[in-house]
Tab-separated table of C-alpha atoms and ligand atoms in Angstrom:
chain	number	residue	atom	x	y	z
A	22	UNK	CA	-29.674	15.001	-2.099
A	23	UNK	CA	-32.071	12.095	-2.139
A	24	UNK	CA	-32.515	10.613	1.330
A	25	UNK	CA	-31.059	7.159	1.428
A	26	UNK	CA	-31.794	4.995	4.378
A	27	UNK	CA	-28.825	2.691	4.563
A	28	UNK	CA	-28.923	0.222	7.430
A	29	UNK	CA	-25.217	-0.222	7.399
A	30	UNK	CA	-22.191	-1.454	5.504
A	31	UNK	CA	-20.127	-4.550	6.112
A	32	UNK	CA	-16.536	-5.315	5.201
A	33	UNK	CA	-14.862	-8.676	4.858
A	34	UNK	CA	-11.190	-8.371	5.811
A	35	UNK	CA	-9.777	-5.969	8.397
A	36	UNK	CA	-6.569	-5.071	6.568
A	37	UNK	CA	-5.811	-1.524	5.424
A	38	UNK	CA	-8.701	-1.358	2.987
A	39	UNK	CA	-11.397	-3.064	5.081
A	40	UNK	CA	-10.677	-1.479	8.437
A	41	UNK	CA	-10.186	2.003	7.023
A	42	UNK	CA	-13.353	1.751	4.905
A	43	UNK	CA	-15.434	0.564	7.863
A	44	UNK	CA	-14.129	3.154	10.328
A	45	UNK	CA	-14.554	5.983	7.824
A	46	UNK	CA	-18.195	4.993	7.223
A	47	UNK	CA	-18.667	4.934	10.990
A	48	UNK	CA	-17.112	8.377	11.330
A	49	UNK	CA	-19.819	9.655	8.980
A	50	UNK	CA	-22.481	8.173	11.257
A	51	UNK	CA	-23.170	4.857	9.513
A	52	UNK	CA	-23.248	1.468	11.179
A	53	UNK	CA	-20.408	-0.784	10.018
A	54	UNK	CA	-19.830	-4.484	10.593
A	55	UNK	CA	-16.384	-5.935	10.029
A	56	UNK	CA	-15.504	-9.585	9.708
A	57	UNK	CA	-12.085	-11.207	9.544
A	58	UNK	CA	-11.460	-14.942	9.345
A	59	UNK	CA	-8.347	-14.366	11.450
A	60	UNK	CA	-9.895	-14.289	14.906
A	61	UNK	CA	-6.753	-12.968	16.563
A	62	UNK	CA	-6.838	-9.926	14.296
A	63	UNK	CA	-10.568	-9.521	14.897
A	64	UNK	CA	-9.988	-9.591	18.652
A	65	UNK	CA	-7.405	-6.805	18.376
A	66	UNK	CA	-9.824	-4.712	16.337
A	67	UNK	CA	-12.596	-5.318	18.886
A	68	UNK	CA	-10.329	-4.070	21.630
A	69	UNK	CA	-9.666	-0.877	19.679
A	70	UNK	CA	-6.194	-1.708	18.402
A	71	UNK	CA	-5.634	-1.753	14.629
A	72	UNK	CA	-3.416	-4.741	13.721
A	73	UNK	CA	-1.028	-2.327	11.909
A	74	UNK	CA	0.082	1.277	12.282
A	75	UNK	CA	-1.845	3.829	10.256
A	76	UNK	CA	-2.100	7.532	11.189
A	77	UNK	CA	-5.507	8.515	12.675
A	78	UNK	CA	-6.931	5.011	12.414
A	79	UNK	CA	-6.765	4.064	16.084
A	80	UNK	CA	-8.720	7.143	17.208
A	81	UNK	CA	-11.363	6.557	14.517
A	82	UNK	CA	-11.684	2.933	15.557
A	83	UNK	CA	-11.967	3.770	19.260
A	84	UNK	CA	-14.568	6.459	18.551
A	85	UNK	CA	-16.587	4.024	16.459
A	86	UNK	CA	-16.498	1.373	19.190
A	87	UNK	CA	-17.488	3.905	21.861
A	88	UNK	CA	-20.434	5.100	19.793
A	89	UNK	CA	-21.388	1.430	19.216
A	90	UNK	CA	-21.553	2.116	15.488
A	91	UNK	CA	-18.649	-0.153	14.682
A	92	UNK	CA	-18.831	-3.868	15.327
A	93	UNK	CA	-16.233	-6.482	14.565
A	94	UNK	CA	-18.134	-9.774	14.511
A	95	UNK	CA	-17.101	-13.411	14.306
A	96	UNK	CA	-19.914	-14.269	11.927
A	97	UNK	CA	-19.847	-13.161	8.319
A	98	UNK	CA	-23.513	-14.082	8.109
A	99	UNK	CA	-24.404	-11.585	10.829
A	100	UNK	CA	-22.409	-8.871	9.038
A	101	UNK	CA	-24.301	-9.477	5.795
A	102	UNK	CA	-27.745	-9.861	7.353
A	103	UNK	CA	-27.473	-6.626	9.332
A	104	UNK	CA	-26.280	-4.439	6.463
A	105	UNK	CA	-27.224	-3.543	2.875
A	106	UNK	CA	-23.854	-3.581	1.201
A	107	UNK	CA	-20.794	-5.784	1.717
A	108	UNK	CA	-17.312	-4.761	0.591
A	109	UNK	CA	-14.928	-7.640	-0.055
A	110	UNK	CA	-11.558	-6.326	1.133
A	111	UNK	CA	-9.487	-9.490	1.447
A	112	UNK	CA	-5.929	-9.975	0.212
A	113	UNK	CA	-5.031	-11.186	-3.267
A	114	UNK	CA	-1.413	-12.274	-2.717
A	115	UNK	CA	1.015	-13.237	-5.480
A	116	UNK	CA	1.473	-16.884	-6.405
A	117	UNK	CA	4.948	-18.163	-7.313
A	118	UNK	CA	4.315	-17.429	-11.024
A	119	UNK	CA	3.297	-13.798	-10.312
A	120	UNK	CA	-0.426	-14.372	-10.880
A	121	UNK	CA	-2.833	-13.591	-8.036
A	122	UNK	CA	-4.178	-16.052	-5.542
A	123	UNK	CA	-7.980	-15.787	-5.407
A	124	UNK	CA	-8.516	-18.197	-2.530
A	125	UNK	CA	-9.644	-15.526	-0.047
A	126	UNK	CA	-11.887	-13.863	-2.615
A	127	UNK	CA	-13.608	-17.141	-3.458
A	128	UNK	CA	-14.100	-18.217	0.155
A	129	UNK	CA	-15.520	-14.793	0.988
A	130	UNK	CA	-17.919	-14.953	-1.977
A	131	UNK	CA	-19.019	-18.423	-0.919
A	132	UNK	CA	-19.710	-17.307	2.659
A	133	UNK	CA	-21.461	-14.109	1.577
A	134	UNK	CA	-23.622	-16.195	-0.777
A	135	UNK	CA	-24.662	-18.472	2.085
A	136	UNK	CA	-25.789	-15.413	4.051
A	137	UNK	CA	-27.605	-13.982	1.032
A	138	UNK	CA	-29.599	-17.222	0.851
A	139	UNK	CA	-31.172	-16.202	4.168
A	140	UNK	CA	-31.880	-12.627	3.181
A	141	UNK	CA	-34.962	-11.291	1.456
A	142	UNK	CA	-33.921	-7.613	1.102
A	143	UNK	CA	-31.824	-6.375	-1.777
A	144	UNK	CA	-28.098	-6.460	-0.963
A	145	UNK	CA	-25.120	-5.334	-3.023
A	146	UNK	CA	-21.793	-7.149	-2.923
A	147	UNK	CA	-18.798	-4.999	-3.865
A	148	UNK	CA	-15.329	-6.323	-4.648
A	149	UNK	CA	-12.793	-3.783	-3.390
A	150	UNK	CA	-9.799	-6.121	-3.472
A	151	UNK	CA	-7.490	-5.774	-6.461
A	152	UNK	CA	-8.428	-8.490	-8.959
A	153	UNK	CA	-7.557	-8.989	-12.624
A	154	UNK	CA	-10.180	-8.200	-15.272
A	155	UNK	CA	-12.837	-10.878	-15.442
A	156	UNK	CA	-12.539	-12.025	-11.815
A	157	UNK	CA	-15.764	-10.500	-10.477
A	158	UNK	CA	-17.786	-11.771	-13.429
A	159	UNK	CA	-16.191	-15.202	-13.803
A	160	UNK	CA	-15.181	-16.133	-10.265
A	161	UNK	CA	-17.139	-14.054	-7.739
A	162	UNK	CA	-20.542	-14.082	-9.441
A	163	UNK	CA	-20.744	-17.888	-9.941
A	164	UNK	CA	-19.587	-18.489	-6.373
A	165	UNK	CA	-22.200	-16.085	-4.951
A	166	UNK	CA	-24.955	-17.667	-7.058
A	167	UNK	CA	-23.917	-21.210	-6.200
A	168	UNK	CA	-24.061	-20.739	-2.455
A	169	UNK	CA	-27.052	-18.347	-2.369
A	170	UNK	CA	-29.161	-20.178	-4.993
A	171	UNK	CA	-30.060	-16.692	-6.175
A	172	UNK	CA	-29.586	-14.753	-9.385
A	173	UNK	CA	-27.208	-11.800	-9.707
A	174	UNK	CA	-28.959	-8.636	-10.813
A	175	UNK	CA	-32.401	-9.966	-9.965
A	176	UNK	CA	-31.979	-11.013	-6.326
A	177	UNK	CA	-28.830	-9.168	-5.298
A	178	UNK	CA	-26.462	-6.627	-6.807
A	179	UNK	CA	-22.794	-6.954	-7.733
A	180	UNK	CA	-20.152	-4.259	-8.276
A	181	UNK	CA	-16.419	-3.869	-8.142
A	182	UNK	CA	-14.993	-0.627	-6.882
A	183	UNK	CA	-11.212	-0.449	-6.842
A	184	UNK	CA	-9.510	1.089	-3.839
A	185	UNK	CA	-6.949	3.844	-4.390
A	186	UNK	CA	-5.934	4.619	-0.799
A	187	UNK	CA	-2.249	4.748	0.113
A	188	UNK	CA	-0.824	3.340	3.310
A	189	UNK	CA	0.293	6.139	5.608
A	190	UNK	CA	-2.495	8.439	4.388
A	191	UNK	CA	-5.272	5.850	4.141
A	192	UNK	CA	-7.855	7.725	6.232
A	193	UNK	CA	-7.369	11.019	4.451
A	194	UNK	CA	-7.376	9.272	1.049
A	195	UNK	CA	-10.668	7.572	1.902
A	196	UNK	CA	-12.358	10.843	2.821
A	197	UNK	CA	-10.813	12.730	-0.116
A	198	UNK	CA	-10.215	10.488	-3.124
A	199	UNK	CA	-9.442	11.986	-6.543
A	200	UNK	CA	-12.171	9.802	-8.029
A	201	UNK	CA	-14.387	6.855	-7.283
A	202	UNK	CA	-14.744	4.081	-9.822
A	203	UNK	CA	-17.784	1.815	-9.926
A	204	UNK	CA	-17.642	-1.257	-12.108
A	205	UNK	CA	-21.193	-2.562	-12.243
A	206	UNK	CA	-22.835	-5.842	-13.175
A	207	UNK	CA	-26.072	-4.047	-14.007
A	208	UNK	CA	-27.578	-0.571	-13.696
A	209	UNK	CA	-29.499	-1.328	-10.502
A	210	UNK	CA	-26.326	-2.428	-8.668
A	211	UNK	CA	-24.421	0.639	-9.933
A	212	UNK	CA	-27.260	3.022	-8.984
A	213	UNK	CA	-27.339	1.574	-5.486
A	214	UNK	CA	-23.593	1.862	-4.920
A	215	UNK	CA	-23.477	5.351	-6.411
A	216	UNK	CA	-26.130	6.403	-3.897
A	217	UNK	CA	-24.050	4.905	-1.078
A	218	UNK	CA	-21.022	6.920	-2.187
A	219	UNK	CA	-22.994	10.127	-2.798
A	220	UNK	CA	-24.374	9.891	0.726
A	221	UNK	CA	-20.941	9.180	2.135
A	222	UNK	CA	-19.222	12.122	0.398
A	223	UNK	CA	-22.146	14.557	0.575
A	224	UNK	CA	-21.663	17.987	-1.017
A	225	UNK	CA	-17.998	17.426	-1.848
A	226	UNK	CA	-18.325	14.209	-3.760
A	227	UNK	CA	-15.385	13.375	-6.010
A	228	UNK	CA	-16.176	12.418	-9.616
A	229	UNK	CA	-17.854	9.013	-9.662
A	230	UNK	CA	-17.177	7.039	-12.818
A	231	UNK	CA	-19.357	4.128	-13.802
A	232	UNK	CA	-18.286	1.360	-16.106
A	233	UNK	CA	-18.515	-2.401	-16.479
A	234	UNK	CA	-16.940	-4.817	-13.990
A	235	UNK	CA	-13.840	-5.669	-16.034
A	236	UNK	CA	-13.085	-2.002	-16.762
A	237	UNK	CA	-13.257	-1.191	-13.043
A	238	UNK	CA	-10.790	-3.994	-12.402
A	239	UNK	CA	-8.457	-2.784	-15.159
A	240	UNK	CA	-8.480	0.875	-14.001
A	241	UNK	CA	-6.853	-0.268	-10.776
A	242	UNK	CA	-4.044	-2.236	-12.456
A	243	UNK	CA	-3.419	0.453	-15.055
A	244	UNK	CA	-3.262	3.146	-12.353
A	245	UNK	CA	-0.842	1.246	-10.130
A	246	UNK	CA	1.310	0.182	-13.081
A	247	UNK	CA	1.456	3.775	-14.317
A	248	UNK	CA	2.473	5.119	-10.904
A	249	UNK	CA	5.100	2.381	-10.664
A	250	UNK	CA	6.278	3.390	-14.141
A	251	UNK	CA	6.763	6.991	-12.998
A	252	UNK	CA	8.902	5.743	-10.108
A	253	UNK	CA	11.042	3.365	-12.176
A	254	UNK	CA	11.408	6.057	-14.835
A	255	UNK	CA	12.726	8.664	-12.393
A	256	UNK	CA	14.960	6.026	-10.805
A	257	UNK	CA	16.440	5.322	-14.214
A	258	UNK	CA	17.033	9.055	-14.720
A	259	UNK	CA	18.601	9.074	-11.225
A	260	UNK	CA	20.992	6.308	-12.171
A	261	UNK	CA	22.068	8.321	-15.213
A	262	UNK	CA	22.393	11.532	-13.160
A	263	UNK	CA	24.702	9.819	-10.667
A	264	UNK	CA	27.221	9.315	-13.420
A	265	UNK	CA	27.357	12.988	-14.447
A	266	UNK	CA	29.133	15.616	-12.344
A	267	UNK	CA	26.792	18.359	-11.166
A	268	UNK	CA	23.503	16.576	-11.848
A	269	UNK	CA	20.907	16.149	-9.133
A	270	UNK	CA	17.809	14.104	-9.965
A	271	UNK	CA	15.674	16.121	-7.519
A	272	UNK	CA	16.266	19.238	-9.615
A	273	UNK	CA	15.479	17.349	-12.792
A	274	UNK	CA	12.244	15.962	-11.299
A	275	UNK	CA	11.195	19.468	-10.255
A	276	UNK	CA	11.872	20.750	-13.734
A	277	UNK	CA	9.852	17.944	-15.253
A	278	UNK	CA	7.028	17.975	-12.714
A	279	UNK	CA	5.965	21.553	-13.338
A	280	UNK	CA	4.894	20.490	-16.810
A	281	UNK	CA	1.237	19.838	-16.107
A	282	UNK	CA	1.227	16.923	-18.514
A	283	UNK	CA	3.826	15.199	-16.296
A	284	UNK	CA	2.926	16.418	-12.785
A	285	UNK	CA	5.252	16.505	-9.761
A	286	UNK	CA	4.006	13.513	-7.789
A	287	UNK	CA	5.568	10.055	-7.815
A	288	UNK	CA	8.781	11.457	-9.249
A	289	UNK	CA	10.814	11.015	-6.111
A	290	UNK	CA	13.845	8.943	-6.964
A	291	UNK	CA	15.035	6.495	-4.339
A	292	UNK	CA	15.623	2.843	-3.665
A	293	UNK	CA	12.534	1.673	-5.521
A	294	UNK	CA	8.956	0.873	-4.688
A	295	UNK	CA	7.852	-1.774	-2.226
A	296	UNK	CA	4.749	-2.544	-0.230
A	297	UNK	CA	1.896	-4.920	-0.679
A	298	UNK	CA	0.576	-3.312	-3.862
A	299	UNK	CA	2.922	-2.092	-6.599
A	300	UNK	CA	5.241	-5.147	-6.744
A	301	UNK	CA	2.299	-7.564	-6.596
A	302	UNK	CA	0.128	-5.647	-9.041
A	303	UNK	CA	2.906	-5.096	-11.567
A	304	UNK	CA	3.688	-8.838	-11.463
A	305	UNK	CA	-0.002	-9.728	-11.774
A	306	UNK	CA	-0.450	-7.427	-14.775
A	307	UNK	CA	2.571	-8.998	-16.482
A	308	UNK	CA	1.245	-12.496	-15.812
A	309	UNK	CA	-2.306	-11.548	-16.883
A	310	UNK	CA	-1.029	-9.984	-20.086
A	311	UNK	CA	1.212	-12.946	-20.897
A	312	UNK	CA	-1.782	-15.204	-20.372
A	313	UNK	CA	-3.462	-13.238	-23.139
A	314	UNK	CA	-0.455	-13.798	-25.421
A	315	UNK	CA	0.932	-10.255	-25.116
A	316	UNK	CA	4.409	-9.407	-23.755
A	317	UNK	CA	4.010	-6.132	-21.801
A	318	UNK	CA	7.461	-4.617	-22.387
A	319	UNK	CA	7.107	-1.356	-20.476
A	320	UNK	CA	5.614	-2.988	-17.396
A	321	UNK	CA	8.296	-5.699	-17.445
A	322	UNK	CA	11.035	-3.043	-17.524
A	323	UNK	CA	9.341	-1.182	-14.666
A	324	UNK	CA	9.635	-4.360	-12.630
A	325	UNK	CA	13.240	-5.078	-13.672
A	326	UNK	CA	14.452	-1.529	-12.929
A	327	UNK	CA	12.814	-1.784	-9.518
A	328	UNK	CA	14.402	-5.143	-8.744
A	329	UNK	CA	17.846	-3.570	-9.194
A	330	UNK	CA	17.184	-0.194	-7.590
A	331	UNK	CA	17.484	-1.146	-3.914
A	332	UNK	CA	20.862	-2.713	-4.619
A	333	UNK	CA	22.175	0.704	-5.767
A	334	UNK	CA	22.535	1.496	-2.069
A	335	UNK	CA	24.854	-1.480	-1.564
A	336	UNK	CA	26.831	-0.623	-4.709
A	337	UNK	CA	27.313	2.951	-3.456
A	338	UNK	CA	28.393	1.609	-0.057
A	339	UNK	CA	31.017	-0.587	-1.711
A	340	UNK	CA	32.274	2.325	-3.811
A	341	UNK	CA	32.748	4.476	-0.722
A	342	UNK	CA	33.805	1.946	1.907
A	343	UNK	CA	35.488	-0.764	-0.167
A	344	UNK	CA	34.861	-4.343	0.919
A	345	UNK	CA	31.927	-4.550	3.323
A	346	UNK	CA	33.222	-7.679	4.998
A	347	UNK	CA	32.942	-7.262	8.774
A	348	UNK	CA	31.977	-3.616	8.311
A	349	UNK	CA	29.133	-2.317	10.426
A	350	UNK	CA	26.353	-0.934	8.252
A	351	UNK	CA	23.474	1.002	9.805
A	352	UNK	CA	20.110	1.015	8.052
A	353	UNK	CA	17.803	3.895	8.879
A	354	UNK	CA	14.363	2.677	7.899
A	355	UNK	CA	12.815	-0.747	7.378
A	356	UNK	CA	9.222	0.124	6.414
A	357	UNK	CA	8.527	0.318	2.673
A	358	UNK	CA	7.659	3.988	3.139
A	359	UNK	CA	7.257	6.434	6.035
A	360	UNK	CA	4.214	6.506	8.353
A	361	UNK	CA	3.611	2.796	8.159
A	362	UNK	CA	4.849	-0.283	9.983
A	363	UNK	CA	4.538	-2.353	6.815
A	364	UNK	CA	7.728	-4.075	5.639
A	365	UNK	CA	6.167	-6.187	2.900
A	366	UNK	CA	8.418	-6.173	-0.200
A	367	UNK	CA	10.318	-3.258	1.333
A	368	UNK	CA	13.615	-2.260	-0.349
A	369	UNK	CA	15.223	-2.685	3.101
A	370	UNK	CA	14.818	-6.463	2.807
A	371	UNK	CA	16.777	-6.665	-0.454
A	372	UNK	CA	19.438	-4.384	1.022
A	373	UNK	CA	19.789	-6.490	4.181
A	374	UNK	CA	20.100	-9.703	2.142
A	375	UNK	CA	22.792	-8.162	-0.049
A	376	UNK	CA	24.723	-6.636	2.831
A	377	UNK	CA	24.746	-9.936	4.692
A	378	UNK	CA	25.925	-11.690	1.527
A	379	UNK	CA	28.836	-9.202	1.419
A	380	UNK	CA	29.733	-10.197	4.978
A	381	UNK	CA	28.606	-6.945	6.619
A	382	UNK	CA	27.246	-6.638	10.137
A	383	UNK	CA	23.824	-4.990	9.858
A	384	UNK	CA	22.152	-2.747	12.434
A	385	UNK	CA	18.699	-1.373	11.736
A	386	UNK	CA	16.194	1.057	13.159
A	387	UNK	CA	12.707	2.113	12.136
A	388	UNK	CA	10.328	4.376	14.084
A	389	UNK	CA	7.311	2.071	13.531
A	390	UNK	CA	8.334	-1.240	11.988
A	391	UNK	CA	10.645	-2.720	14.645
A	392	UNK	CA	8.309	-5.273	16.184
A	393	UNK	CA	6.982	-6.303	12.770
A	394	UNK	CA	10.545	-6.764	11.495
A	395	UNK	CA	11.702	-8.686	14.549
A	396	UNK	CA	8.673	-10.954	14.318
A	397	UNK	CA	8.911	-11.679	10.590
A	398	UNK	CA	12.530	-11.350	9.483
A	399	UNK	CA	14.819	-14.274	9.710
A	400	UNK	CA	18.077	-12.355	9.260
A	401	UNK	CA	20.849	-11.838	11.810
A	402	UNK	CA	20.183	-8.100	12.171
A	403	UNK	CA	20.943	-6.025	15.264
A	404	UNK	CA	17.809	-4.067	16.082
A	405	UNK	CA	18.619	-0.640	17.509
A	406	UNK	CA	16.437	1.390	19.859
A	407	UNK	CA	16.886	4.771	18.169
A	408	UNK	CA	18.514	6.306	15.100
A	409	UNK	CA	21.556	7.378	17.115
A	410	UNK	CA	21.856	3.917	18.634
A	411	UNK	CA	21.677	2.490	15.128
A	412	UNK	CA	24.508	4.600	13.683
A	413	UNK	CA	26.717	4.115	16.762
A	414	UNK	CA	30.157	2.776	15.670
A	415	UNK	CA	28.895	2.209	12.111
A	416	UNK	CA	31.267	2.298	9.147
A	417	UNK	CA	28.479	3.279	6.810
A	418	UNK	CA	24.868	4.424	7.127
A	419	UNK	CA	22.179	3.893	4.504
A	420	UNK	CA	18.973	5.939	4.697
A	421	UNK	CA	16.351	3.550	3.342
A	422	UNK	CA	13.047	5.181	4.364
A	423	UNK	CA	12.399	8.914	4.459
A	424	UNK	CA	10.949	9.188	7.989
A	425	UNK	CA	10.685	12.769	9.356
A	426	UNK	CA	12.748	11.665	12.349
A	427	UNK	CA	15.741	10.867	10.113
A	428	UNK	CA	15.477	14.200	8.320
A	429	UNK	CA	16.280	15.938	11.612
A	430	UNK	CA	19.710	14.314	11.901
A	431	UNK	CA	22.549	16.661	10.998
A	432	UNK	CA	26.138	15.981	9.920
A	433	UNK	CA	27.346	16.442	13.519
A	434	UNK	CA	25.152	13.532	14.694
A	435	UNK	CA	26.782	11.209	12.191
A	436	UNK	CA	30.262	12.562	12.988
A	437	UNK	CA	29.751	12.071	16.707
A	438	UNK	CA	28.384	8.538	16.577
A	439	UNK	CA	29.797	6.729	13.583
A	440	UNK	CA	33.110	4.938	13.422
A	441	UNK	CA	33.594	6.336	9.915
A	442	UNK	CA	31.082	8.941	8.780
A	443	UNK	CA	29.922	7.617	5.408
A	444	UNK	CA	26.275	8.393	4.636
A	445	UNK	CA	24.337	6.979	1.697
A	446	UNK	CA	21.156	8.898	1.311
A	447	UNK	CA	18.845	6.468	-0.450
A	448	UNK	CA	15.870	8.838	-0.367
A	449	UNK	CA	17.691	12.113	-0.870
A	450	UNK	CA	16.535	13.608	2.426
A	451	UNK	CA	19.661	15.652	3.228
A	452	UNK	CA	21.035	18.806	1.707
A	453	UNK	CA	24.211	17.750	-0.146
A	454	UNK	CA	25.771	21.192	0.409
A	455	UNK	CA	25.444	20.791	4.177
A	456	UNK	CA	26.677	17.199	4.265
A	457	UNK	CA	29.386	17.040	1.630
A	458	UNK	CA	31.892	19.342	3.269
A	459	UNK	CA	31.731	17.498	6.574
A	460	UNK	CA	31.528	13.798	5.813
A	461	UNK	CA	31.551	11.270	2.996
A	462	UNK	CA	28.109	11.617	1.451
A	463	UNK	CA	26.459	10.028	-1.581
A	464	UNK	CA	22.831	10.039	-2.626
A	465	UNK	CA	20.720	8.285	-5.200
A	466	UNK	CA	20.590	10.431	-8.325
A	467	UNK	CA	23.338	12.810	-7.261
A	468	UNK	CA	26.333	13.212	-9.551
A	469	UNK	CA	29.706	13.922	-7.946
B	8	LIG	C1	-0.266	2.332	-3.774
B	8	LIG	C2	-1.052	3.366	-4.597
B	8	LIG	O1	-0.403	4.634	-4.495
B	8	LIG	C3	-2.486	3.485	-4.114
B	8	LIG	O2	-3.201	4.383	-4.953
B	8	LIG	C4	-3.142	2.096	-4.170
B	8	LIG	O3	-4.454	2.135	-3.659
B	8	LIG	C5	-2.328	1.124	-3.339
B	8	LIG	O4	-0.973	1.085	-3.844
B	8	LIG	C6	-2.968	-0.234	-3.462
B	8	LIG	O5	-2.979	-0.773	-4.563
B	8	LIG	O6	-3.563	-0.702	-2.500
B	8	LIG	P1	0.891	2.293	-1.358
B	8	LIG	O7	1.555	1.051	-1.836
B	8	LIG	O8	0.206	2.291	-0.036
B	8	LIG	O9	-0.226	2.784	-2.429
B	8	LIG	O10	1.966	3.460	-1.251
B	8	LIG	P2	2.606	4.539	-2.254
B	8	LIG	O11	2.625	5.844	-1.574
B	8	LIG	O12	2.002	4.491	-3.586
B	8	LIG	O13	4.118	4.029	-2.336
B	8	LIG	C7	4.476	2.803	-2.932
B	8	LIG	C8	5.978	2.701	-3.031
B	8	LIG	O14	6.482	3.609	-4.008
B	8	LIG	C9	6.735	3.017	-1.731
B	8	LIG	O15	7.767	2.075	-1.550
B	8	LIG	C10	7.308	4.395	-1.972
B	8	LIG	O16	8.511	4.626	-1.249
B	8	LIG	C11	7.566	4.346	-3.469
B	8	LIG	N1	7.587	5.685	-4.086
B	8	LIG	C12	6.458	6.433	-4.159
B	8	LIG	C13	8.775	6.184	-4.609
B	8	LIG	O17	9.836	5.505	-4.570
B	8	LIG	N2	8.781	7.412	-5.195
B	8	LIG	C14	7.669	8.186	-5.283
B	8	LIG	O18	7.757	9.308	-5.840
B	8	LIG	C15	6.468	7.676	-4.748
């Protein structure tokens, strides 16, 4: 492989994408500079503590700090001047109308541009944040040029490379992606970034696809919307299965998934998708499409099915328990999926709101998301210290997140601790045969 002397990479934003990208580069021996406008977050990172839970990240970060390869700096200019490529990894939150808020992207581009004004070497700016087609060309490029007084392509490079990592397996996904997509402003920028990636992955490089900026941006939305479609589709099948004696959606998904054209992944029925990506990206794609004068019917249904799916848990609880007024309902799981402390757009939030509206008393436990939930949520929820503490005296238990810890509970645990042993398995983690004979058990996608 061609020797490529990269001085270092910088990232703007120390969220999942930025921090994981930087620490993975460092693990491969590169120098990485990270910048975050939130100085509190930056301070945590500097002291070796990721601001969120992600498997393997803390050890990578600590190793990088010890080897002095990783630096979290308070000056974006320093990060740009000391490196050859800058990844923009800032958030693109939803606005009230579903479209994305580009404030952080634009401020980052402005600041990076100011640093580029002071730099004579070639530098490539890469948008990694999820942005709708046209954003890098029409919003990032002008901002960079305005504050750098330089010309894109001639004086510095510009790419967009969507991120496909998943929370909970972010480090592994970064080292082993299925593919890397480079949207490029011009060939020189694309060549440069391809070299960066080829050096990073070495012998086992995944396929690297090159395309124009807008296509790179669209691949990300289309991928997330398709994965969300798989989930809403199987949840719809689950809702049908529940109404037919003897049907189990897990069996149906297995039967479908072995067809290589369908594939087994993302066919796990449950209480719907949450997190900081799918809900936001599906909404943004709908809004983007409507802005173009096209009603995206499939994507809109994906969103609608998902909006209702979490509430299935409350409907099942009412079917089994009757009125939930003054009943104690235990929620196992708050995070939007296992192995993360993230509760953004989590199904648990919709379930809590609905349970409280029914007059229930809600107790909750999550192995990683407790402090995040207590800090952010404004609901009268009793936070338990363990799963057993959570189900203690409960009239009904809803499994919301499929943490390994919850899978270890057996019918006897529920029988011993609950007031009335009614279990609603929202992620289908228990064996119905084992549970049904001993207690009242219902699961998403399981017919009677
Ligand atoms: C998702 C994508 O999978 C990543 O490729 C993408 O990079 C990321 O969004 C992003 O845009 O940044 P993430 O949201 O971290 O990643 O997590 P997923 O594992 O995709 O799960 C999303 C939601 O779907 C979770 O609530 C999960 O419980 C749910 N899900 C997933 C199901 O209900 N069923 C499944 O079969 C799979």
